[in-house]
Amino acid sequence: MWGEGRRWWRCMGGGLGVGLMVVWVVRVCLILTITLLMLLVSLLLKNRITLQEADASIPVQANVYAFKEALEASVGVSGDSGKSSVKVLPGCPSTPPHLVGEVKVEESVTVKEAEARHGASVKYGGFSWPEHCEARWSVAIIVPYRDREHQVGAFLNHMHPFLQRQQLNYSIYFVEQDGTELFNRARLLNVGFLESHKEGPWDCYAFHDVDMLPENDYHLYHCSAQPRHLAVATSNNKYRSSHGILYHTYYGGACLMGEGHIRKVNGWSNIYWGWGGEDDDMWRRITFADMAVWRYPAHFAKYKMIKHKRQIVNEDRYKILKRNTGRYPYDGLKNLNYTIKTVTRHPLYTHILVDIGSSSAQDDPTNKKFSGHNNKKT
Ligand code: UDP
Ligand code: MN
């Protein structure tokens, strides 16, 4: 046995054979490592490219000065240079350079305090844009509102620096329901869309509750090719992600849509008075119009909801929700009636006070007239 081993050893050329084997093993290891690395890099790149390609299908705001001039003309705010139309700025980078990731939420800030902190970086009326580069996106932030004074300061204090770090052209509109009728969030969002639209051009519209504050600024408020649900994981839900299967059709809290998306679904329903249902209705509209709701991962799309009293719940919400989809073309932007009471420019936001009518007025198009419509896709 030993004799055989020695013979084999001699055949292999002794030490030379061992050296060759080591070289082979090292080579194989190297090749394996390089292949693994290449696989990893291609996987990472693939994810990035999918995201960018998808978003590239929406045109980028071509000329920020058109935007500024439109603002100057419509609301009388003046741009930073005065001769803005001749100054050419480089486009802002696709990844804003000053993002910080996790951001703390300060819940008790007054409007006065927020103004003192951010007044210098925001134009009267709540408009802002990056000073040193041309923003990639223009976004109107629309907040449905009534009787939540204690939350306004916290919202403004949080959102202005958040949006500024994302290098957006943006403005904040508070749309307040006049009177004491049950709250109708969806009507206010429709009004906010139509009224802010007049002051655009905006690439997209963020429909944003006053009490939902984003906790990570990597969660970009840029426009997407499909409607995007923003408030994916919220503190009031113990940060359980709405990617989960329990309530994956959740569309409340905050979402972002392009004008095309909004018009395609005829905006929000007008017939939900009191708490609940209108966001589920919008989810249905979106899927009925063959669009899809996008979401970013829960660890970015994380929101703190400031605590508050519960509104009066709309006990009819499921009934309305189940009514036929045939009402969508009639119930929304197209049949919305409202009267603007006042528009007031504050240092950090524009306040629109609006009369949106009452729940007793029979403007529910589902009542009898449309009850025979197609119900297949609900
Ligand atoms: N809201 C308001 N006043 C009200 C009721 C609602 O301003 O009396 C607005 C506010 O922006 C709020 C949003 O509508 O964040 C959604 O209502 P709520 O917070 O009651 O619903 P939740 O998401 O907490 O169930
Ligand atoms: Mn809330």
CSV table of C-alpha atoms and ligand atoms in Angstrom, one decimal:
chain,number,residue,atom,x,y,z
A,1,MET,CA,0.0,0.0,0.0
A,2,TRP,CA,2.7,2.4,1.0
A,3,GLY,CA,4.8,1.3,-1.9
A,4,GLU,CA,1.9,2.1,-4.3
A,5,GLY,CA,1.5,5.5,-2.8
A,6,ARG,CA,5.1,6.4,-3.3
A,7,ARG,CA,4.9,5.2,-6.9
A,8,TRP,CA,1.9,7.5,-7.5
A,9,TRP,CA,3.7,10.3,-5.8
A,10,ARG,CA,6.7,9.8,-8.2
A,11,CYS,CA,4.3,9.6,-11.2
A,12,MET,CA,2.9,13.0,-10.3
A,13,GLY,CA,6.3,14.5,-10.2
A,14,GLY,CA,6.2,14.9,-6.4
A,15,GLY,CA,6.2,18.5,-5.2
A,16,LEU,CA,5.5,19.8,-8.7
A,17,GLY,CA,2.1,18.0,-8.7
A,18,VAL,CA,1.0,19.5,-5.4
A,19,GLY,CA,2.0,23.0,-6.7
A,20,LEU,CA,-0.1,22.5,-9.8
A,21,MET,CA,-3.1,21.3,-7.8
A,22,VAL,CA,-2.9,24.4,-5.6
A,23,VAL,CA,-2.8,26.6,-8.6
A,24,TRP,CA,-5.9,24.8,-10.0
A,25,VAL,CA,-7.8,25.2,-6.8
A,26,VAL,CA,-7.0,28.9,-6.6
A,27,ARG,CA,-8.1,29.4,-10.2
A,28,VAL,CA,-11.4,27.6,-9.7
A,29,CYS,CA,-12.1,29.7,-6.5
A,30,LEU,CA,-11.3,32.9,-8.4
A,31,ILE,CA,-13.6,32.0,-11.2
A,32,LEU,CA,-16.4,31.1,-8.8
A,33,THR,CA,-16.0,34.4,-6.9
A,34,ILE,CA,-16.0,36.5,-10.0
A,35,THR,CA,-19.1,34.8,-11.4
A,36,LEU,CA,-20.9,35.3,-8.1
A,37,LEU,CA,-19.9,39.0,-7.9
A,38,MET,CA,-21.1,39.5,-11.5
A,39,LEU,CA,-24.4,37.8,-10.7
A,40,LEU,CA,-24.9,40.1,-7.7
A,41,VAL,CA,-24.0,43.3,-9.6
A,42,SER,CA,-26.4,42.4,-12.4
A,43,LEU,CA,-29.2,41.6,-10.0
A,44,LEU,CA,-28.7,45.0,-8.3
A,45,LEU,CA,-28.5,46.8,-11.6
A,46,LYS,CA,-31.6,45.1,-12.9
A,47,ASN,CA,-33.7,46.3,-9.9
A,48,ARG,CA,-32.5,49.9,-10.4
A,49,ILE,CA,-33.1,49.8,-14.1
A,50,THR,CA,-36.6,48.5,-13.7
A,51,LEU,CA,-37.5,51.4,-11.4
A,52,GLN,CA,-35.9,54.1,-13.5
A,53,GLU,CA,-37.4,52.8,-16.8
A,54,ALA,CA,-40.8,52.6,-15.3
A,55,ASP,CA,-40.6,56.2,-14.1
A,56,ALA,CA,-39.0,57.5,-17.3
A,57,SER,CA,-42.3,57.0,-19.1
A,58,ILE,CA,-43.7,60.2,-17.5
A,59,PRO,CA,-42.2,63.3,-19.1
A,60,VAL,CA,-40.0,65.3,-16.8
A,61,GLN,CA,-41.0,69.0,-16.2
A,62,ALA,CA,-39.3,70.4,-19.3
A,63,ASN,CA,-38.6,73.9,-18.1
A,64,VAL,CA,-38.6,75.0,-14.5
A,65,TYR,CA,-38.8,78.6,-15.5
A,66,ALA,CA,-42.1,78.0,-17.2
A,67,PHE,CA,-43.3,76.7,-13.9
A,68,LYS,CA,-41.8,79.7,-12.0
A,69,GLU,CA,-43.3,82.2,-14.4
A,70,ALA,CA,-46.6,80.5,-14.3
A,71,LEU,CA,-46.5,80.9,-10.6
A,72,GLU,CA,-45.3,84.4,-10.7
A,73,ALA,CA,-48.1,85.3,-13.1
A,74,SER,CA,-50.9,83.5,-11.3
A,75,VAL,CA,-50.1,84.2,-7.7
A,76,GLY,CA,-47.6,87.1,-7.8
A,77,VAL,CA,-44.7,85.3,-6.2
A,78,SER,CA,-41.3,86.3,-7.6
A,79,GLY,CA,-38.6,83.9,-8.5
A,80,ASP,CA,-35.2,84.0,-6.9
A,81,SER,CA,-33.3,85.9,-9.6
A,82,GLY,CA,-35.9,88.2,-11.2
A,83,LYS,CA,-34.4,87.3,-14.6
A,84,SER,CA,-35.2,83.7,-14.2
A,85,SER,CA,-36.0,83.0,-17.8
A,86,VAL,CA,-32.4,83.6,-18.9
A,87,LYS,CA,-30.7,81.7,-16.2
A,88,VAL,CA,-30.0,78.1,-17.2
A,89,LEU,CA,-29.5,75.6,-14.4
A,90,PRO,CA,-28.3,72.0,-14.6
A,91,GLY,CA,-30.9,69.4,-14.0
A,92,CYS,CA,-31.1,68.1,-10.5
A,93,PRO,CA,-29.6,64.6,-10.0
A,94,SER,CA,-31.9,61.6,-10.0
A,95,THR,CA,-30.8,60.8,-6.5
A,96,PRO,CA,-31.1,64.0,-4.4
A,97,PRO,CA,-27.7,64.5,-2.7
A,98,HIS,CA,-28.9,65.8,0.7
A,99,LEU,CA,-31.2,63.0,1.8
A,100,VAL,CA,-30.7,61.9,5.4
A,101,GLY,CA,-32.8,58.7,5.5
A,102,GLU,CA,-34.7,58.3,8.8
A,103,VAL,CA,-36.3,61.6,10.0
A,104,LYS,CA,-37.7,62.3,13.4
A,105,VAL,CA,-41.3,63.6,13.7
A,106,GLU,CA,-41.9,66.6,16.0
A,107,GLU,CA,-45.5,66.5,16.9
A,108,SER,CA,-45.9,69.7,18.8
A,109,VAL,CA,-44.8,72.6,16.6
A,110,THR,CA,-47.0,75.6,16.2
A,111,VAL,CA,-47.5,77.3,12.8
A,112,LYS,CA,-45.6,80.3,14.1
A,113,GLU,CA,-42.6,78.2,15.0
A,114,ALA,CA,-42.7,76.4,11.7
A,115,GLU,CA,-42.8,79.8,9.9
A,116,ALA,CA,-39.8,81.0,11.9
A,117,ARG,CA,-37.8,77.9,10.9
A,118,HIS,CA,-38.8,77.6,7.3
A,119,GLY,CA,-40.2,81.0,6.2
A,120,ALA,CA,-36.9,82.0,4.5
A,121,SER,CA,-36.8,78.9,2.2
A,122,VAL,CA,-40.4,79.0,1.2
A,123,LYS,CA,-42.3,81.5,-1.0
A,124,TYR,CA,-45.4,83.0,0.3
A,125,GLY,CA,-48.3,80.6,-0.3
A,126,GLY,CA,-46.1,77.5,0.3
A,127,PHE,CA,-44.2,77.4,-3.0
A,128,SER,CA,-40.7,76.2,-3.2
A,129,TRP,CA,-38.1,75.0,-5.7
A,130,PRO,CA,-34.5,74.0,-5.7
A,131,GLU,CA,-32.2,77.0,-6.1
A,132,HIS,CA,-29.2,75.5,-7.8
A,133,CYS,CA,-30.7,72.9,-10.2
A,134,GLU,CA,-33.7,72.4,-12.3
A,135,ALA,CA,-36.2,70.1,-10.5
A,136,ARG,CA,-37.2,66.9,-12.1
A,137,TRP,CA,-40.7,67.0,-10.8
A,138,SER,CA,-43.4,69.5,-9.9
A,139,VAL,CA,-45.8,68.2,-7.2
A,140,ALA,CA,-48.9,69.8,-5.7
A,141,ILE,CA,-49.4,68.7,-2.1
A,142,ILE,CA,-53.1,68.7,-1.3
A,143,VAL,CA,-54.3,68.4,2.3
A,144,PRO,CA,-58.0,67.8,3.1
A,145,TYR,CA,-58.7,69.8,6.2
A,146,ARG,CA,-61.1,71.0,8.9
A,147,ASP,CA,-60.6,71.6,12.6
A,148,ARG,CA,-57.1,70.1,13.1
A,149,GLU,CA,-55.3,73.3,14.1
A,150,HIS,CA,-52.9,71.5,16.4
A,151,GLN,CA,-51.6,69.4,13.5
A,152,VAL,CA,-50.9,72.1,10.9
A,153,GLY,CA,-47.6,73.4,12.5
A,154,ALA,CA,-46.2,69.8,12.8
A,155,PHE,CA,-47.2,69.1,9.1
A,156,LEU,CA,-45.6,72.2,7.7
A,157,ASN,CA,-42.5,71.9,9.9
A,158,HIS,CA,-42.0,68.4,8.7
A,159,MET,CA,-43.0,68.5,5.1
A,160,HIS,CA,-41.1,71.6,3.9
A,161,PRO,CA,-37.6,70.5,4.7
A,162,PHE,CA,-38.5,66.9,3.6
A,163,LEU,CA,-39.7,68.0,0.2
A,164,GLN,CA,-36.8,70.5,-0.2
A,165,ARG,CA,-34.2,67.8,0.4
A,166,GLN,CA,-35.9,65.9,-2.4
A,167,GLN,CA,-35.3,68.9,-4.7
A,168,LEU,CA,-38.8,69.2,-6.0
A,169,ASN,CA,-40.8,72.1,-7.3
A,170,TYR,CA,-43.8,71.9,-5.0
A,171,SER,CA,-46.5,73.8,-3.2
A,172,ILE,CA,-48.8,73.0,-0.2
A,173,TYR,CA,-52.5,73.5,-0.4
A,174,PHE,CA,-54.8,73.1,2.5
A,175,VAL,CA,-58.4,72.6,1.3
A,176,GLU,CA,-60.8,73.3,4.2
A,177,GLN,CA,-64.4,72.2,4.2
A,178,ASP,CA,-66.7,75.1,5.2
A,179,GLY,CA,-69.6,74.5,7.6
A,180,THR,CA,-70.5,71.6,10.0
A,181,GLU,CA,-71.7,69.0,7.6
A,182,LEU,CA,-70.1,65.5,7.9
A,183,PHE,CA,-66.5,65.6,6.6
A,184,ASN,CA,-66.1,64.7,2.9
A,185,ARG,CA,-62.4,64.0,2.3
A,186,ALA,CA,-62.8,62.9,-1.3
A,187,ARG,CA,-64.7,66.0,-2.4
A,188,LEU,CA,-62.0,68.2,-0.9
A,189,LEU,CA,-59.3,66.2,-2.8
A,190,ASN,CA,-61.2,66.8,-6.0
A,191,VAL,CA,-61.4,70.5,-5.3
A,192,GLY,CA,-57.7,70.6,-4.4
A,193,PHE,CA,-56.9,68.9,-7.7
A,194,LEU,CA,-59.0,71.3,-9.8
A,195,GLU,CA,-57.9,74.5,-7.9
A,196,SER,CA,-54.1,73.7,-7.7
A,197,HIS,CA,-54.2,72.6,-11.3
A,198,LYS,CA,-55.0,76.2,-12.3
A,199,GLU,CA,-51.7,77.2,-10.7
A,200,GLY,CA,-49.5,74.5,-12.3
A,201,PRO,CA,-48.1,73.0,-14.3
A,202,TRP,CA,-47.8,70.2,-11.9
A,203,ASP,CA,-46.6,66.8,-13.0
A,204,CYS,CA,-48.4,65.0,-10.2
A,205,TYR,CA,-50.6,65.5,-7.1
A,206,ALA,CA,-50.0,64.2,-3.6
A,207,PHE,CA,-53.3,63.7,-1.7
A,208,HIS,CA,-52.0,63.9,1.8
A,209,ASP,CA,-53.6,63.7,5.2
A,210,VAL,CA,-52.5,66.3,7.6
A,211,ASP,CA,-51.6,63.8,10.3
A,212,MET,CA,-49.4,61.5,8.1
A,213,LEU,CA,-45.8,62.4,8.4
A,214,PRO,CA,-43.2,60.4,6.4
A,215,GLU,CA,-40.3,59.0,8.5
A,216,ASN,CA,-37.7,58.4,5.8
A,217,ASP,CA,-36.8,60.9,3.1
A,218,TYR,CA,-35.6,58.2,0.7
A,219,HIS,CA,-39.3,57.8,0.1
A,220,LEU,CA,-39.3,60.1,-2.9
A,221,TYR,CA,-42.4,62.1,-3.8
A,222,HIS,CA,-41.6,61.9,-7.5
A,223,CYS,CA,-44.3,61.0,-10.0
A,224,SER,CA,-44.7,57.5,-11.2
A,225,ALA,CA,-46.1,55.8,-14.3
A,226,GLN,CA,-48.9,54.3,-12.2
A,227,PRO,CA,-50.8,55.8,-9.2
A,228,ARG,CA,-48.7,55.4,-6.1
A,229,HIS,CA,-49.8,54.6,-2.6
A,230,LEU,CA,-47.5,56.4,-0.2
A,231,ALA,CA,-48.6,55.6,3.4
A,232,VAL,CA,-47.6,51.9,3.2
A,233,ALA,CA,-46.6,51.3,6.8
A,234,THR,CA,-48.1,53.6,9.4
A,235,SER,CA,-47.6,54.0,13.2
A,236,ASN,CA,-51.4,53.7,13.9
A,237,ASN,CA,-51.2,50.2,12.3
A,238,LYS,CA,-48.1,49.3,14.2
A,239,TYR,CA,-46.1,49.7,10.9
A,240,ARG,CA,-47.7,46.6,9.4
A,241,SER,CA,-47.2,46.9,5.7
A,242,SER,CA,-50.1,47.2,3.4
A,243,HIS,CA,-48.1,45.0,1.0
A,244,GLY,CA,-49.4,42.3,3.3
A,245,ILE,CA,-52.3,40.2,2.3
A,246,LEU,CA,-54.8,41.3,5.0
A,247,TYR,CA,-55.7,44.6,3.4
A,248,HIS,CA,-53.6,44.9,0.3
A,249,THR,CA,-56.1,47.2,-1.3
A,250,TYR,CA,-55.5,50.0,1.3
A,251,TYR,CA,-55.1,53.4,-0.5
A,252,GLY,CA,-55.6,55.8,2.5
A,253,GLY,CA,-53.4,58.3,4.3
A,254,ALA,CA,-51.4,59.6,1.4
A,255,CYS,CA,-51.1,58.8,-2.3
A,256,LEU,CA,-49.6,60.3,-5.4
A,257,MET,CA,-51.2,60.5,-8.9
A,258,GLY,CA,-50.5,62.2,-12.2
A,259,GLU,CA,-53.1,64.3,-13.9
A,260,GLY,CA,-53.6,61.6,-16.5
A,261,HIS,CA,-54.4,59.0,-13.8
A,262,ILE,CA,-56.8,61.3,-12.0
A,263,ARG,CA,-58.7,62.2,-15.1
A,264,LYS,CA,-58.8,58.6,-16.3
A,265,VAL,CA,-60.8,57.6,-13.1
A,266,ASN,CA,-62.8,60.9,-13.0
A,267,GLY,CA,-61.2,61.8,-9.8
A,268,TRP,CA,-62.5,60.8,-6.4
A,269,SER,CA,-66.1,59.8,-5.6
A,270,ASN,CA,-68.3,62.6,-4.2
A,271,ILE,CA,-70.7,60.5,-2.2
A,272,TYR,CA,-68.8,59.4,0.9
A,273,TRP,CA,-69.7,61.6,3.9
A,274,GLY,CA,-68.1,60.8,7.2
A,275,TRP,CA,-65.2,58.5,7.8
A,276,GLY,CA,-64.2,55.7,5.4
A,277,GLY,CA,-64.7,54.2,2.0
A,278,GLU,CA,-63.5,56.9,-0.3
A,279,ASP,CA,-60.0,55.5,-0.5
A,280,ASP,CA,-61.2,52.0,-1.2
A,281,ASP,CA,-63.4,53.5,-3.9
A,282,MET,CA,-60.4,55.1,-5.5
A,283,TRP,CA,-58.5,51.7,-5.4
A,284,ARG,CA,-61.4,50.2,-7.3
A,285,ARG,CA,-61.5,53.0,-9.8
A,286,ILE,CA,-57.8,52.6,-10.5
A,287,THR,CA,-58.0,48.8,-11.1
A,288,PHE,CA,-61.3,49.3,-13.1
A,289,ALA,CA,-59.4,51.7,-15.4
A,290,ASP,CA,-56.7,49.0,-15.9
A,291,MET,CA,-54.1,50.8,-13.9
A,292,ALA,CA,-52.1,49.4,-11.0
A,293,VAL,CA,-51.2,50.8,-7.6
A,294,TRP,CA,-47.5,51.0,-7.0
A,295,ARG,CA,-45.9,51.0,-3.6
A,296,TYR,CA,-42.3,51.3,-2.4
A,297,PRO,CA,-41.0,49.0,0.3
A,298,ALA,CA,-42.4,49.5,3.8
A,299,HIS,CA,-39.0,50.5,5.3
A,300,PHE,CA,-39.0,53.6,3.2
A,301,ALA,CA,-42.7,54.2,2.9
A,302,LYS,CA,-43.1,54.6,6.7
A,303,TYR,CA,-45.4,57.2,8.3
A,304,LYS,CA,-46.1,58.4,11.7
A,305,MET,CA,-49.8,59.3,12.2
A,306,ILE,CA,-50.3,62.0,14.8
A,307,LYS,CA,-53.0,60.8,17.2
A,308,HIS,CA,-56.5,62.4,17.0
A,309,LYS,CA,-60.1,61.9,17.8
A,310,ARG,CA,-62.0,59.5,15.5
A,311,GLN,CA,-64.4,61.1,13.0
A,312,ILE,CA,-68.0,60.0,12.7
A,313,VAL,CA,-67.9,56.8,10.8
A,314,ASN,CA,-69.9,56.4,7.6
A,315,GLU,CA,-72.0,53.3,8.3
A,316,ASP,CA,-73.1,53.1,4.6
A,317,ARG,CA,-69.6,53.0,3.2
A,318,TYR,CA,-69.7,49.3,2.2
A,319,LYS,CA,-73.0,49.7,0.6
A,320,ILE,CA,-71.8,52.6,-1.5
A,321,LEU,CA,-68.6,50.8,-2.3
A,322,LYS,CA,-70.5,47.8,-3.6
A,323,ARG,CA,-72.8,49.9,-5.8
A,324,ASN,CA,-72.0,49.4,-9.5
A,325,THR,CA,-68.9,50.7,-11.1
A,326,GLY,CA,-71.1,52.3,-13.8
A,327,ARG,CA,-71.3,55.4,-11.6
A,328,TYR,CA,-67.6,56.1,-11.9
A,329,PRO,CA,-67.9,58.2,-15.1
A,330,TYR,CA,-70.6,60.3,-13.5
A,331,ASP,CA,-69.6,60.5,-9.9
A,332,GLY,CA,-66.3,62.5,-9.5
A,333,LEU,CA,-64.7,65.5,-11.1
A,334,LYS,CA,-67.4,65.7,-13.8
A,335,ASN,CA,-70.3,66.3,-11.5
A,336,LEU,CA,-68.6,68.1,-8.7
A,337,ASN,CA,-70.2,71.3,-7.5
A,338,TYR,CA,-68.5,73.7,-5.2
A,339,THR,CA,-68.0,77.3,-4.3
A,340,ILE,CA,-64.7,78.7,-3.3
A,341,LYS,CA,-65.2,81.0,-0.2
A,342,THR,CA,-61.7,82.3,0.2
A,343,VAL,CA,-58.1,81.7,-1.0
A,344,THR,CA,-55.5,82.9,1.4
A,345,ARG,CA,-51.8,82.8,1.0
A,346,HIS,CA,-50.0,82.1,4.2
A,347,PRO,CA,-46.2,82.1,4.6
A,348,LEU,CA,-46.0,78.3,4.4
A,349,TYR,CA,-49.2,77.2,2.6
A,350,THR,CA,-52.2,78.3,0.5
A,351,HIS,CA,-55.5,78.0,2.3
A,352,ILE,CA,-58.6,77.3,0.2
A,353,LEU,CA,-61.9,77.5,2.1
A,354,VAL,CA,-64.7,75.8,0.1
A,355,ASP,CA,-68.4,75.0,0.3
A,356,ILE,CA,-68.8,71.5,-1.0
A,357,GLY,CA,-72.5,71.2,-0.4
A,358,SER,CA,-74.3,68.7,1.9
A,359,SER,CA,-75.0,65.0,2.2
A,360,SER,CA,-78.7,65.6,2.1
A,361,ALA,CA,-78.5,67.1,-1.4
A,362,GLN,CA,-79.4,64.3,-3.8
A,363,ASP,CA,-76.3,64.4,-5.9
A,364,ASP,CA,-75.6,60.7,-5.6
A,365,PRO,CA,-75.7,59.5,-9.2
A,366,THR,CA,-76.1,55.9,-8.1
A,367,ASN,CA,-79.5,56.4,-6.6
A,368,LYS,CA,-81.7,54.9,-9.3
A,369,LYS,CA,-80.6,56.3,-12.5
A,370,PHE,CA,-77.4,54.4,-12.9
A,371,SER,CA,-78.3,51.2,-11.0
A,372,GLY,CA,-78.4,49.1,-14.1
A,373,HIS,CA,-74.8,49.6,-15.1
A,374,ASN,CA,-72.1,47.1,-15.7
A,375,ASN,CA,-71.1,45.5,-12.4
A,376,LYS,CA,-68.6,43.0,-13.7
A,377,LYS,CA,-65.3,44.5,-12.5
A,378,THR,CA,-66.2,45.4,-9.0
B,1,UDP,N1,-59.6,65.6,8.3
B,1,UDP,C1,-59.7,66.8,8.9
B,1,UDP,N2,-60.7,67.1,9.8
B,1,UDP,C2,-61.6,66.2,10.2
B,1,UDP,C3,-61.5,64.9,9.6
B,1,UDP,C4,-60.5,64.6,8.7
B,1,UDP,O1,-58.9,67.7,8.7
B,1,UDP,O2,-62.5,66.4,11.0
B,1,UDP,C5,-58.6,65.3,7.3
B,1,UDP,C6,-57.2,65.3,7.9
B,1,UDP,O3,-56.3,65.6,6.9
B,1,UDP,C7,-57.0,63.8,8.2
B,1,UDP,C8,-57.7,63.2,7.0
B,1,UDP,O4,-58.8,64.0,6.7
B,1,UDP,O5,-55.7,63.4,8.4
B,1,UDP,C9,-58.2,61.7,7.3
B,1,UDP,O6,-59.1,61.7,8.3
B,1,UDP,P1,-58.8,60.9,9.7
B,1,UDP,O7,-57.4,61.3,10.1
B,1,UDP,O8,-59.9,61.0,10.6
B,1,UDP,O9,-58.8,59.4,9.1
B,1,UDP,P2,-57.8,58.2,9.6
B,1,UDP,O10,-56.8,58.0,8.4
B,1,UDP,O11,-57.1,58.6,10.8
B,1,UDP,O12,-58.6,57.0,9.7
B,2,MN,MN,-55.7,60.2,10.9
